[in-house]
Amino acid sequence: MSKILTTESGAPVADNQNSASAGEYGPLLIQDQQLLEKLARFNRERIPERVVHARGSGAYGYFEVTDEVARYTRAGFLSEVGKRTEVFLRFSTVAGNLGASDAVRDPRGFAVKFYYTEEGNYDLVGNNTPVFFIKDPIKFPDFIHSQKRDPYTGVQEADNVWDFWAHSPASTHQITWLFGDRGIPASYRHMNGYGSHTYQWVNADGDAYWVKYHFKTNQGIRCLDGAQAAETVGGDADSHQRDLHQAIERGVFPSWTLYVQLMPVAEAADYRFNPFDLTKVWPHIDYPLVKVGRLVLNRNPENVFAEVEQAAFSPNNFVPGTGPSPDKMLQGRLFAYADAQRYRLGVNHTQLPVNAPRATEAANYGRDGYMAANSAGRGKNYEPNSYDGPAQTGDVLATPVAVAGHTGTYTTPAHTKDDDFFQAGELYRLMSAGERTRLIDNIAGFLAQVSRDDVVEKNLAHFHAADEEYGARLAAAVAKLRAGDES
């Protein structure tokens, strides 16, 4: 008889696959003990480096609006063509530790902090892939555990990686991205960045849009194959950091063009698949790219620890005209990212120069804690008060989202074309013959290391479901490699 999964207090867990939400489509609930306990405990597993995205590089620069988008959002930093906003961008690998190599097959973090002078900082925390492995944040600690070092062997184990993916068919799309030609960028300068999640924009008239962000590199896409990456790592484990720093020092300033996809809020309910599913992209034929502006990096940090390691991002740092969506993964990150920084850097991490807002000072009633630099003196530490302390505006940042139904854990209802495999198949069929061959070789080389036949078969079934040729070629490649090992 299998053991019963419990909370830290010993209570049985009813559902460890789905977060509790306000109705089937609603935002997630803070009463979900299992979700908050898993995320909060996960954030505290390592000291002092980040649990994920530990290995990072960063630089300062600016974002300049080049095309009019004020009809879609009232966000001040996007209000007029020509407006510039200072930014800090942190790149990172996901699974590696602080001393890990740069040129590895791993998603890349792409986190941008807009030092928006009028109404605070805006953080956009994304990756270099437009999709991710899972749909629900309650599975995030499990996913990362499967990718990190095994607690017994102390190294990443193919058995753990592929066992998790065998039980997570929605990962097939992101696996196809990761093991394709773009899985190992040649440098941070030569890759795209994506907001990945769906966010909200609201214009001055109150019209709301769902939005996805695409930062297209102006240096062109450049990637490494497995052999080139191994050679690079062997010659310079810090290749991406060195490339970024030296390019800026030479005055070769990397840049990206920002585009967005915009979906009127009313269209989401009847779209052919769930538009808030992080494992899927919106086809450009349905929602074409709209050009917004240009991001340029032109200044290196003076101190990597103070400015890169202590940089703290949270997707919950919105400004008026921007907001969240019912994307479950985003909803979980709204809590988890800020909580991770409170643990890692302390409750006053927002007072550090790299994180503090520019021009305007944060004005609230938070007090004390470790490393409190801004004590607010003799000012009152409660609200409301009669002493002209900071007061609420009453103006909401974004448009409220309607919810209905009972509280509980739900599998999100399927739309007409909401399976886990069709976009992975479409991506495979978009690839050239050479790209397909390299994809098959990359996956097979890793999957063939798995010791359990049933785990291999479950994964192969996912690729068959995406595309019959994809699955058949991969099955043959894995079988050949495993036969060679046995002989």
Short mmCIF file of C-alpha atoms in Angstrom, two decimals:
data_model
loop_
_atom_site.label_atom_id
_atom_site.label_comp_id
_atom_site.label_asym_id
_atom_site.label_seq_id
_atom_site.Cartn_x
_atom_site.Cartn_y
_atom_site.Cartn_z
CA MET A 1 0.00 0.00 0.00
CA SER A 2 1.41 3.36 -1.00
CA LYS A 3 2.03 6.06 1.56
CA ILE A 4 -0.40 8.98 1.96
CA LEU A 5 0.99 12.39 0.96
CA THR A 6 0.64 14.87 3.83
CA THR A 7 1.32 18.50 4.61
CA GLU A 8 4.19 19.45 6.93
CA SER A 9 1.72 19.20 9.82
CA GLY A 10 0.74 15.65 8.85
CA ALA A 11 -2.65 16.39 7.30
CA PRO A 12 -3.49 14.32 4.19
CA VAL A 13 -3.22 16.15 0.87
CA ALA A 14 -6.33 15.77 -1.28
CA ASP A 15 -4.91 17.19 -4.54
CA ASN A 16 -1.22 17.69 -5.33
CA GLN A 17 -1.74 18.27 -9.06
CA ASN A 18 -3.97 21.36 -9.15
CA SER A 19 -3.92 24.62 -7.19
CA ALA A 20 -7.13 25.82 -5.55
CA SER A 21 -8.85 28.59 -7.50
CA ALA A 22 -11.95 30.76 -7.35
CA GLY A 23 -13.95 28.71 -9.83
CA GLU A 24 -12.53 26.78 -12.77
CA TYR A 25 -10.94 29.83 -14.40
CA GLY A 26 -10.46 32.07 -11.38
CA PRO A 27 -7.34 33.38 -9.61
CA LEU A 28 -5.64 31.12 -7.10
CA LEU A 29 -6.56 31.18 -3.40
CA ILE A 30 -4.30 32.07 -0.49
CA GLN A 31 -6.22 29.49 1.58
CA ASP A 32 -4.53 26.71 -0.44
CA GLN A 33 -2.18 25.44 2.27
CA GLN A 34 -0.49 22.86 0.05
CA LEU A 35 0.37 25.43 -2.65
CA LEU A 36 1.72 28.08 -0.27
CA GLU A 37 3.52 25.55 1.92
CA LYS A 38 5.23 23.91 -1.07
CA LEU A 39 6.30 27.20 -2.64
CA ALA A 40 7.40 28.82 0.63
CA ARG A 41 9.36 25.76 1.75
CA PHE A 42 10.91 25.37 -1.71
CA ASN A 43 12.10 28.98 -1.64
CA ARG A 44 14.02 28.24 1.57
CA GLU A 45 15.86 25.10 0.49
CA ARG A 46 19.20 26.70 -0.33
CA ILE A 47 21.41 29.27 1.36
CA PRO A 48 22.42 31.76 0.10
CA GLU A 49 22.13 31.43 -3.69
CA ARG A 50 18.88 31.38 -5.63
CA VAL A 51 17.19 27.99 -5.75
CA VAL A 52 16.70 28.49 -9.49
CA HIS A 53 18.38 30.99 -11.83
CA ALA A 54 21.43 31.05 -9.55
CA ARG A 55 24.03 31.49 -12.30
CA GLY A 56 23.42 34.94 -13.75
CA SER A 57 24.80 37.96 -15.57
CA GLY A 58 23.37 41.46 -15.84
CA ALA A 59 23.69 44.92 -17.33
CA TYR A 60 22.01 48.32 -17.31
CA GLY A 61 20.56 50.13 -20.27
CA TYR A 62 17.38 51.77 -21.47
CA PHE A 63 14.10 51.01 -23.16
CA GLU A 64 12.86 53.44 -25.79
CA VAL A 65 9.32 53.48 -27.18
CA THR A 66 9.45 53.52 -31.00
CA ASP A 67 5.80 52.85 -31.88
CA GLU A 68 2.56 54.18 -30.46
CA VAL A 69 0.87 51.71 -28.08
CA ALA A 70 -0.94 54.11 -25.71
CA ARG A 71 -4.23 53.01 -27.26
CA TYR A 72 -3.63 49.61 -25.62
CA THR A 73 -2.19 50.58 -22.22
CA ARG A 74 -2.02 53.61 -19.94
CA ALA A 75 1.35 52.50 -18.53
CA GLY A 76 3.39 55.70 -18.31
CA PHE A 77 6.67 54.22 -19.53
CA LEU A 78 4.86 53.27 -22.78
CA SER A 79 2.90 56.52 -23.07
CA GLU A 80 4.63 58.20 -26.00
CA VAL A 81 7.06 57.55 -28.83
CA GLY A 82 10.60 58.52 -27.88
CA LYS A 83 10.18 58.01 -24.15
CA ARG A 84 13.17 56.32 -22.50
CA THR A 85 13.19 54.34 -19.27
CA GLU A 86 16.28 53.03 -17.49
CA VAL A 87 16.38 49.24 -17.21
CA PHE A 88 18.40 46.47 -15.58
CA LEU A 89 18.39 43.08 -17.31
CA ARG A 90 19.50 39.87 -15.60
CA PHE A 91 20.21 36.77 -17.69
CA SER A 92 20.59 33.35 -16.12
CA THR A 93 20.52 29.62 -16.54
CA VAL A 94 17.75 27.84 -14.65
CA ALA A 95 18.99 24.59 -13.15
CA GLY A 96 22.70 25.22 -12.55
CA ASN A 97 24.21 26.43 -9.30
CA LEU A 98 26.16 29.65 -8.83
CA GLY A 99 29.38 28.18 -10.20
CA ALA A 100 27.83 26.26 -13.09
CA SER A 101 28.92 26.64 -16.71
CA ASP A 102 27.14 29.03 -19.06
CA ALA A 103 27.05 27.04 -22.31
CA VAL A 104 24.70 24.25 -21.23
CA ARG A 105 21.36 22.95 -22.48
CA ASP A 106 18.99 24.78 -20.19
CA PRO A 107 16.36 27.52 -20.50
CA ARG A 108 17.70 31.04 -19.93
CA GLY A 109 16.14 33.58 -17.62
CA PHE A 110 15.41 36.99 -19.17
CA ALA A 111 14.32 39.34 -16.35
CA VAL A 112 13.88 43.06 -17.01
CA LYS A 113 13.43 45.73 -14.35
CA PHE A 114 12.02 49.00 -15.73
CA TYR A 115 12.96 51.82 -13.34
CA TYR A 116 9.73 53.63 -14.10
CA THR A 117 10.16 57.05 -12.48
CA GLU A 118 6.53 58.16 -12.05
CA GLU A 119 4.84 55.15 -10.47
CA GLY A 120 7.46 52.66 -9.31
CA ASN A 121 9.36 49.77 -10.88
CA TYR A 122 7.87 47.35 -13.36
CA ASP A 123 9.38 43.85 -13.44
CA LEU A 124 8.97 41.52 -16.40
CA VAL A 125 10.33 38.11 -15.44
CA GLY A 126 10.62 35.77 -18.42
CA ASN A 127 12.77 33.24 -20.25
CA ASN A 128 14.33 32.74 -23.66
CA THR A 129 11.53 30.29 -24.52
CA PRO A 130 7.89 31.30 -25.02
CA VAL A 131 6.58 28.22 -23.16
CA PHE A 132 7.40 26.19 -20.05
CA PHE A 133 7.25 22.59 -18.81
CA ILE A 134 4.23 22.76 -16.48
CA LYS A 135 0.89 24.54 -16.15
CA ASP A 136 0.34 24.71 -12.39
CA PRO A 137 2.71 26.18 -9.77
CA ILE A 138 1.95 23.44 -7.29
CA LYS A 139 4.16 21.20 -9.47
CA PHE A 140 7.08 23.65 -9.70
CA PRO A 141 9.04 22.35 -6.67
CA ASP A 142 8.60 18.79 -7.98
CA PHE A 143 9.80 19.78 -11.44
CA ILE A 144 12.92 21.56 -10.18
CA HIS A 145 13.72 18.71 -7.78
CA SER A 146 13.66 16.31 -10.74
CA GLN A 147 16.14 18.48 -12.65
CA LYS A 148 18.54 19.26 -9.81
CA ARG A 149 21.17 17.02 -8.21
CA ASP A 150 19.86 13.72 -6.87
CA PRO A 151 19.93 13.63 -3.03
CA TYR A 152 21.78 10.28 -3.06
CA THR A 153 24.18 10.47 -6.02
CA GLY A 154 24.75 14.24 -5.90
CA VAL A 155 24.45 14.63 -9.70
CA GLN A 156 21.63 15.20 -12.15
CA GLU A 157 20.05 11.86 -12.97
CA ALA A 158 18.37 11.04 -16.28
CA ASP A 159 16.01 8.74 -14.37
CA ASN A 160 14.65 11.66 -12.35
CA VAL A 161 14.41 14.09 -15.26
CA TRP A 162 12.57 11.74 -17.60
CA ASP A 163 10.43 10.17 -14.89
CA PHE A 164 8.95 13.58 -14.10
CA TRP A 165 8.42 14.32 -17.79
CA ALA A 166 6.83 10.88 -18.26
CA HIS A 167 4.16 11.95 -15.79
CA SER A 168 3.87 15.45 -17.30
CA PRO A 169 2.70 15.20 -20.92
CA ALA A 170 2.31 18.98 -21.13
CA SER A 171 6.12 19.21 -21.03
CA THR A 172 6.43 17.80 -24.57
CA HIS A 173 6.28 21.22 -26.24
CA GLN A 174 9.03 22.74 -24.05
CA ILE A 175 11.17 19.58 -24.37
CA THR A 176 11.00 20.01 -28.15
CA TRP A 177 12.20 23.61 -27.75
CA LEU A 178 14.94 22.74 -25.28
CA PHE A 179 16.45 19.87 -27.27
CA GLY A 180 16.17 21.69 -30.58
CA ASP A 181 18.78 23.97 -32.13
CA ARG A 182 17.94 26.86 -29.80
CA GLY A 183 18.52 24.83 -26.64
CA ILE A 184 22.07 26.17 -26.14
CA PRO A 185 22.43 29.87 -27.06
CA ALA A 186 25.90 30.94 -28.21
CA SER A 187 25.65 33.95 -25.90
CA TYR A 188 23.09 35.99 -24.02
CA ARG A 189 23.28 38.59 -26.79
CA HIS A 190 22.23 36.09 -29.46
CA MET A 191 18.92 34.85 -28.08
CA ASN A 192 15.37 36.14 -27.80
CA GLY A 193 13.55 36.87 -24.56
CA TYR A 194 9.89 36.26 -23.81
CA GLY A 195 7.51 37.28 -21.04
CA SER A 196 6.20 33.71 -21.58
CA HIS A 197 3.13 34.27 -19.39
CA THR A 198 -0.01 36.09 -20.42
CA TYR A 199 -0.34 39.52 -18.78
CA GLN A 200 -2.93 42.29 -18.89
CA TRP A 201 -2.81 45.75 -20.43
CA VAL A 202 -5.50 48.37 -19.79
CA ASN A 203 -5.83 51.65 -21.67
CA ALA A 204 -7.07 55.03 -20.44
CA ASP A 205 -10.65 54.15 -21.42
CA GLY A 206 -10.62 50.98 -19.36
CA ASP A 207 -10.38 48.63 -22.36
CA ALA A 208 -8.42 45.53 -21.39
CA TYR A 209 -6.20 43.25 -23.45
CA TRP A 210 -4.33 40.07 -22.71
CA VAL A 211 -0.70 40.53 -23.76
CA LYS A 212 2.40 38.42 -24.46
CA TYR A 213 5.88 39.98 -24.70
CA HIS A 214 8.53 39.08 -27.31
CA PHE A 215 12.04 40.57 -27.19
CA LYS A 216 13.70 39.79 -30.55
CA THR A 217 17.48 40.00 -30.56
CA ASN A 218 18.93 42.49 -33.05
CA GLN A 219 22.22 40.55 -33.08
CA GLY A 220 20.59 37.55 -34.75
CA ILE A 221 20.01 34.09 -33.29
CA ARG A 222 23.21 32.10 -32.73
CA CYS A 223 23.32 28.73 -31.02
CA LEU A 224 25.74 25.90 -30.23
CA ASP A 225 25.35 22.22 -30.94
CA GLY A 226 26.33 19.69 -28.30
CA ALA A 227 29.93 19.32 -29.44
CA GLN A 228 30.48 23.08 -29.72
CA ALA A 229 28.96 23.59 -26.26
CA ALA A 230 31.23 20.94 -24.71
CA GLU A 231 34.25 22.60 -26.29
CA THR A 232 33.13 26.02 -25.08
CA VAL A 233 32.53 24.83 -21.53
CA GLY A 234 35.91 23.14 -21.50
CA GLY A 235 37.64 26.29 -22.67
CA ASP A 236 35.66 28.90 -20.76
CA ALA A 237 32.91 27.97 -18.30
CA ASP A 238 32.04 31.69 -18.02
CA SER A 239 31.62 32.22 -21.77
CA HIS A 240 28.27 34.02 -21.66
CA GLN A 241 29.27 36.31 -18.79
CA ARG A 242 32.57 37.17 -20.47
CA ASP A 243 30.94 37.81 -23.86
CA LEU A 244 28.30 40.16 -22.44
CA HIS A 245 30.73 42.11 -20.28
CA GLN A 246 33.37 42.49 -22.99
CA ALA A 247 30.88 43.50 -25.68
CA ILE A 248 29.56 46.35 -23.54
CA GLU A 249 33.09 47.39 -22.57
CA ARG A 250 33.98 47.62 -26.29
CA GLY A 251 30.95 49.80 -26.95
CA VAL A 252 29.13 47.04 -28.85
CA PHE A 253 25.80 47.50 -27.10
CA PRO A 254 23.40 44.55 -27.48
CA SER A 255 19.78 45.38 -28.23
CA TRP A 256 16.39 43.75 -28.62
CA THR A 257 13.21 44.91 -30.34
CA LEU A 258 10.10 44.47 -28.21
CA TYR A 259 6.91 43.20 -29.83
CA VAL A 260 3.67 42.18 -28.17
CA GLN A 261 0.70 40.04 -29.05
CA LEU A 262 -2.63 41.48 -27.96
CA MET A 263 -5.89 39.60 -27.42
CA PRO A 264 -9.07 41.50 -26.47
CA VAL A 265 -10.17 40.14 -23.11
CA ALA A 266 -13.55 38.98 -24.42
CA GLU A 267 -11.94 36.60 -26.93
CA ALA A 268 -10.19 34.42 -24.35
CA ALA A 269 -13.20 32.35 -23.24
CA ASP A 270 -13.94 30.97 -26.71
CA TYR A 271 -10.40 30.71 -28.05
CA ARG A 272 -9.64 27.22 -29.38
CA PHE A 273 -7.23 26.47 -26.55
CA ASN A 274 -6.72 27.98 -23.10
CA PRO A 275 -4.78 31.22 -23.78
CA PHE A 276 -3.47 31.24 -20.21
CA ASP A 277 -1.73 27.86 -20.57
CA LEU A 278 2.03 28.45 -20.21
CA THR A 279 2.80 25.32 -22.24
CA LYS A 280 1.31 26.85 -25.39
CA VAL A 281 1.99 29.82 -27.68
CA TRP A 282 -0.51 32.07 -29.45
CA PRO A 283 -0.14 31.57 -33.22
CA HIS A 284 0.97 34.80 -34.89
CA ILE A 285 -1.64 34.32 -37.61
CA ASP A 286 -4.31 34.82 -34.91
CA TYR A 287 -2.54 37.57 -32.97
CA PRO A 288 0.21 39.25 -35.04
CA LEU A 289 3.23 40.89 -33.45
CA VAL A 290 2.83 44.59 -32.65
CA LYS A 291 6.06 46.56 -32.44
CA VAL A 292 6.61 48.56 -29.23
CA GLY A 293 10.21 49.68 -28.83
CA ARG A 294 13.88 48.92 -28.39
CA LEU A 295 15.85 47.71 -25.38
CA VAL A 296 19.58 48.54 -25.30
CA LEU A 297 22.22 47.45 -22.77
CA ASN A 298 25.06 49.98 -22.50
CA ARG A 299 26.53 49.82 -18.98
CA ASN A 300 28.11 47.03 -16.97
CA PRO A 301 27.56 46.76 -13.21
CA GLU A 302 30.34 48.13 -11.04
CA ASN A 303 30.05 45.20 -8.63
CA VAL A 304 28.59 41.84 -9.65
CA PHE A 305 27.55 40.83 -6.13
CA ALA A 306 25.90 44.13 -5.23
CA GLU A 307 24.07 44.54 -8.50
CA VAL A 308 23.62 41.13 -10.14
CA GLU A 309 23.42 38.75 -7.19
CA GLN A 310 21.34 41.16 -5.11
CA ALA A 311 19.04 42.09 -7.98
CA ALA A 312 15.53 41.00 -7.02
CA PHE A 313 12.62 40.63 -9.43
CA SER A 314 8.96 39.91 -8.87
CA PRO A 315 6.28 39.58 -11.56
CA ASN A 316 3.94 41.16 -9.00
CA ASN A 317 5.69 44.52 -9.45
CA PHE A 318 3.10 46.11 -11.74
CA VAL A 319 2.42 49.74 -12.61
CA PRO A 320 -0.93 51.30 -13.59
CA GLY A 321 -2.03 50.00 -16.98
CA THR A 322 -0.47 46.56 -16.42
CA GLY A 323 -1.61 43.55 -14.44
CA PRO A 324 -1.81 39.77 -14.10
CA SER A 325 -3.94 37.19 -15.89
CA PRO A 326 -5.54 33.92 -14.69
CA ASP A 327 -2.41 32.05 -15.90
CA LYS A 328 -1.96 29.64 -12.97
CA MET A 329 1.84 29.56 -13.24
CA LEU A 330 1.93 33.36 -13.18
CA GLN A 331 -0.42 33.44 -10.20
CA GLY A 332 1.96 31.21 -8.25
CA ARG A 333 4.99 33.27 -9.24
CA LEU A 334 3.28 36.45 -8.01
CA PHE A 335 3.80 35.06 -4.52
CA ALA A 336 6.86 32.85 -4.89
CA TYR A 337 9.32 35.30 -6.45
CA ALA A 338 8.92 38.08 -3.89
CA ASP A 339 8.89 35.52 -1.08
CA ALA A 340 12.15 33.98 -2.34
CA GLN A 341 13.81 37.41 -2.24
CA ARG A 342 12.52 38.12 1.27
CA TYR A 343 14.16 34.88 2.37
CA ARG A 344 17.36 35.25 0.37
CA LEU A 345 18.05 38.97 0.79
CA GLY A 346 15.80 39.99 3.67
CA VAL A 347 12.57 41.92 3.94
CA ASN A 348 14.32 45.21 3.07
CA HIS A 349 15.86 44.05 -0.22
CA THR A 350 13.83 46.69 -2.08
CA GLN A 351 15.98 49.38 -0.41
CA LEU A 352 19.12 48.14 -2.17
CA PRO A 353 20.16 50.51 -4.98
CA VAL A 354 19.72 47.93 -7.75
CA ASN A 355 16.14 47.27 -6.62
CA ALA A 356 14.99 50.67 -5.38
CA PRO A 357 12.69 52.80 -7.55
CA ARG A 358 14.26 55.82 -9.22
CA ALA A 359 13.24 59.43 -8.44
CA THR A 360 10.20 58.47 -6.35
CA GLU A 361 10.72 56.85 -2.95
CA ALA A 362 8.72 53.92 -1.72
CA ALA A 363 6.20 55.24 0.82
CA ASN A 364 4.49 52.71 3.06
CA TYR A 365 4.28 51.53 6.65
CA GLY A 366 6.71 48.64 6.52
CA ARG A 367 9.26 49.00 9.31
CA ASP A 368 12.36 47.43 10.80
CA GLY A 369 13.68 43.97 9.90
CA TYR A 370 17.23 43.04 8.93
CA MET A 371 19.26 45.75 7.18
CA ALA A 372 16.60 48.45 7.45
CA ALA A 373 18.18 51.53 5.84
CA ASN A 374 15.09 53.71 5.52
CA SER A 375 13.48 53.80 8.93
CA ALA A 376 11.02 56.65 8.20
CA GLY A 377 12.22 58.29 11.42
CA ARG A 378 9.47 59.38 13.77
CA GLY A 379 6.77 58.96 11.13
CA LYS A 380 3.69 57.00 12.14
CA ASN A 381 3.79 53.30 11.35
CA TYR A 382 0.07 52.69 10.98
CA GLU A 383 -2.66 53.63 8.52
CA PRO A 384 -5.01 55.45 8.37
CA ASN A 385 -3.62 58.25 10.52
CA SER A 386 -4.15 61.96 11.14
CA TYR A 387 -0.58 63.02 10.35
CA ASP A 388 -0.57 63.24 6.54
CA GLY A 389 1.00 59.80 6.09
CA PRO A 390 0.88 57.98 2.74
CA ALA A 391 -2.68 57.14 1.73
CA GLN A 392 -4.25 54.83 -0.82
CA THR A 393 -5.30 56.18 -4.23
CA GLY A 394 -8.39 54.09 -4.85
CA ASP A 395 -7.27 53.64 -8.49
CA VAL A 396 -6.81 50.02 -9.53
CA LEU A 397 -3.77 49.13 -11.64
CA ALA A 398 -5.59 46.76 -13.99
CA THR A 399 -9.10 45.57 -14.81
CA PRO A 400 -10.79 43.12 -12.41
CA VAL A 401 -11.32 39.59 -13.73
CA ALA A 402 -14.78 38.07 -13.32
CA VAL A 403 -14.89 34.75 -11.45
CA ALA A 404 -17.64 32.22 -10.80
CA GLY A 405 -18.04 28.83 -9.15
CA HIS A 406 -17.03 27.18 -5.93
CA THR A 407 -13.61 27.26 -4.30
CA GLY A 408 -11.65 24.06 -4.80
CA THR A 409 -8.91 22.40 -6.85
CA TYR A 410 -9.70 22.10 -10.55
CA THR A 411 -8.18 20.79 -13.71
CA THR A 412 -8.73 23.71 -16.08
CA PRO A 413 -11.57 22.85 -18.50
CA ALA A 414 -10.39 21.95 -21.99
CA HIS A 415 -11.09 24.23 -24.94
CA THR A 416 -11.81 22.73 -28.36
CA LYS A 417 -8.12 22.14 -29.18
CA ASP A 418 -6.55 21.93 -25.76
CA ASP A 419 -4.44 18.75 -25.80
CA ASP A 420 -0.85 18.66 -24.58
CA PHE A 421 0.79 17.58 -27.82
CA PHE A 422 -0.43 19.43 -30.90
CA GLN A 423 1.87 22.44 -30.57
CA ALA A 424 4.89 20.20 -30.01
CA GLY A 425 3.96 18.44 -33.24
CA GLU A 426 3.53 21.73 -35.08
CA LEU A 427 6.96 22.86 -33.88
CA TYR A 428 8.53 19.61 -35.05
CA ARG A 429 6.93 19.92 -38.50
CA LEU A 430 8.22 23.49 -38.83
CA MET A 431 11.81 22.27 -38.48
CA SER A 432 14.08 21.54 -41.42
CA ALA A 433 15.37 18.00 -42.01
CA GLY A 434 18.67 18.87 -40.32
CA GLU A 435 16.96 20.46 -37.32
CA ARG A 436 14.80 17.34 -36.86
CA THR A 437 17.81 15.05 -36.96
CA ARG A 438 19.68 17.09 -34.35
CA LEU A 439 16.57 17.23 -32.16
CA ILE A 440 16.20 13.43 -32.29
CA ASP A 441 19.89 12.91 -31.51
CA ASN A 442 19.81 15.34 -28.57
CA ILE A 443 16.74 13.77 -26.95
CA ALA A 444 17.76 10.18 -27.64
CA GLY A 445 21.21 10.64 -26.13
CA PHE A 446 19.64 11.68 -22.82
CA LEU A 447 16.53 9.47 -22.82
CA ALA A 448 18.60 6.36 -23.55
CA GLN A 449 20.32 6.80 -20.17
CA VAL A 450 17.05 6.08 -18.30
CA SER A 451 17.14 2.73 -16.47
CA ARG A 452 13.42 1.94 -16.43
CA ASP A 453 11.78 0.73 -19.64
CA ASP A 454 8.33 1.93 -18.57
CA VAL A 455 9.60 5.51 -18.11
CA VAL A 456 11.17 5.41 -21.58
CA GLU A 457 7.93 4.09 -23.10
CA LYS A 458 5.78 6.72 -21.42
CA ASN A 459 7.98 9.47 -22.80
CA LEU A 460 8.05 7.96 -26.28
CA ALA A 461 4.24 7.85 -26.23
CA HIS A 462 4.19 11.62 -25.74
CA PHE A 463 6.36 12.20 -28.80
CA HIS A 464 4.24 9.77 -30.86
CA ALA A 465 1.17 11.76 -29.82
CA ALA A 466 2.84 14.97 -31.01
CA ASP A 467 3.84 13.56 -34.40
CA GLU A 468 4.08 9.95 -35.59
CA GLU A 469 7.37 10.50 -37.40
CA TYR A 470 8.77 12.32 -34.38
CA GLY A 471 7.90 9.41 -32.10
CA ALA A 472 9.00 6.68 -34.49
CA ARG A 473 12.40 8.23 -35.22
CA LEU A 474 13.02 8.87 -31.55
CA ALA A 475 12.02 5.32 -30.59
CA ALA A 476 14.42 3.90 -33.17
CA ALA A 477 17.26 6.17 -32.03
CA VAL A 478 16.76 5.29 -28.37
CA ALA A 479 16.55 1.58 -29.12
CA LYS A 480 19.79 1.73 -31.11
CA LEU A 481 21.63 3.51 -28.31
CA ARG A 482 20.30 1.16 -25.62
CA ALA A 483 21.20 -1.88 -27.71
CA GLY A 484 24.73 -0.53 -28.06
CA ASP A 485 25.00 -0.10 -24.30
CA GLU A 486 23.84 -3.67 -23.68
CA SER A 487 26.32 -5.11 -26.15
#
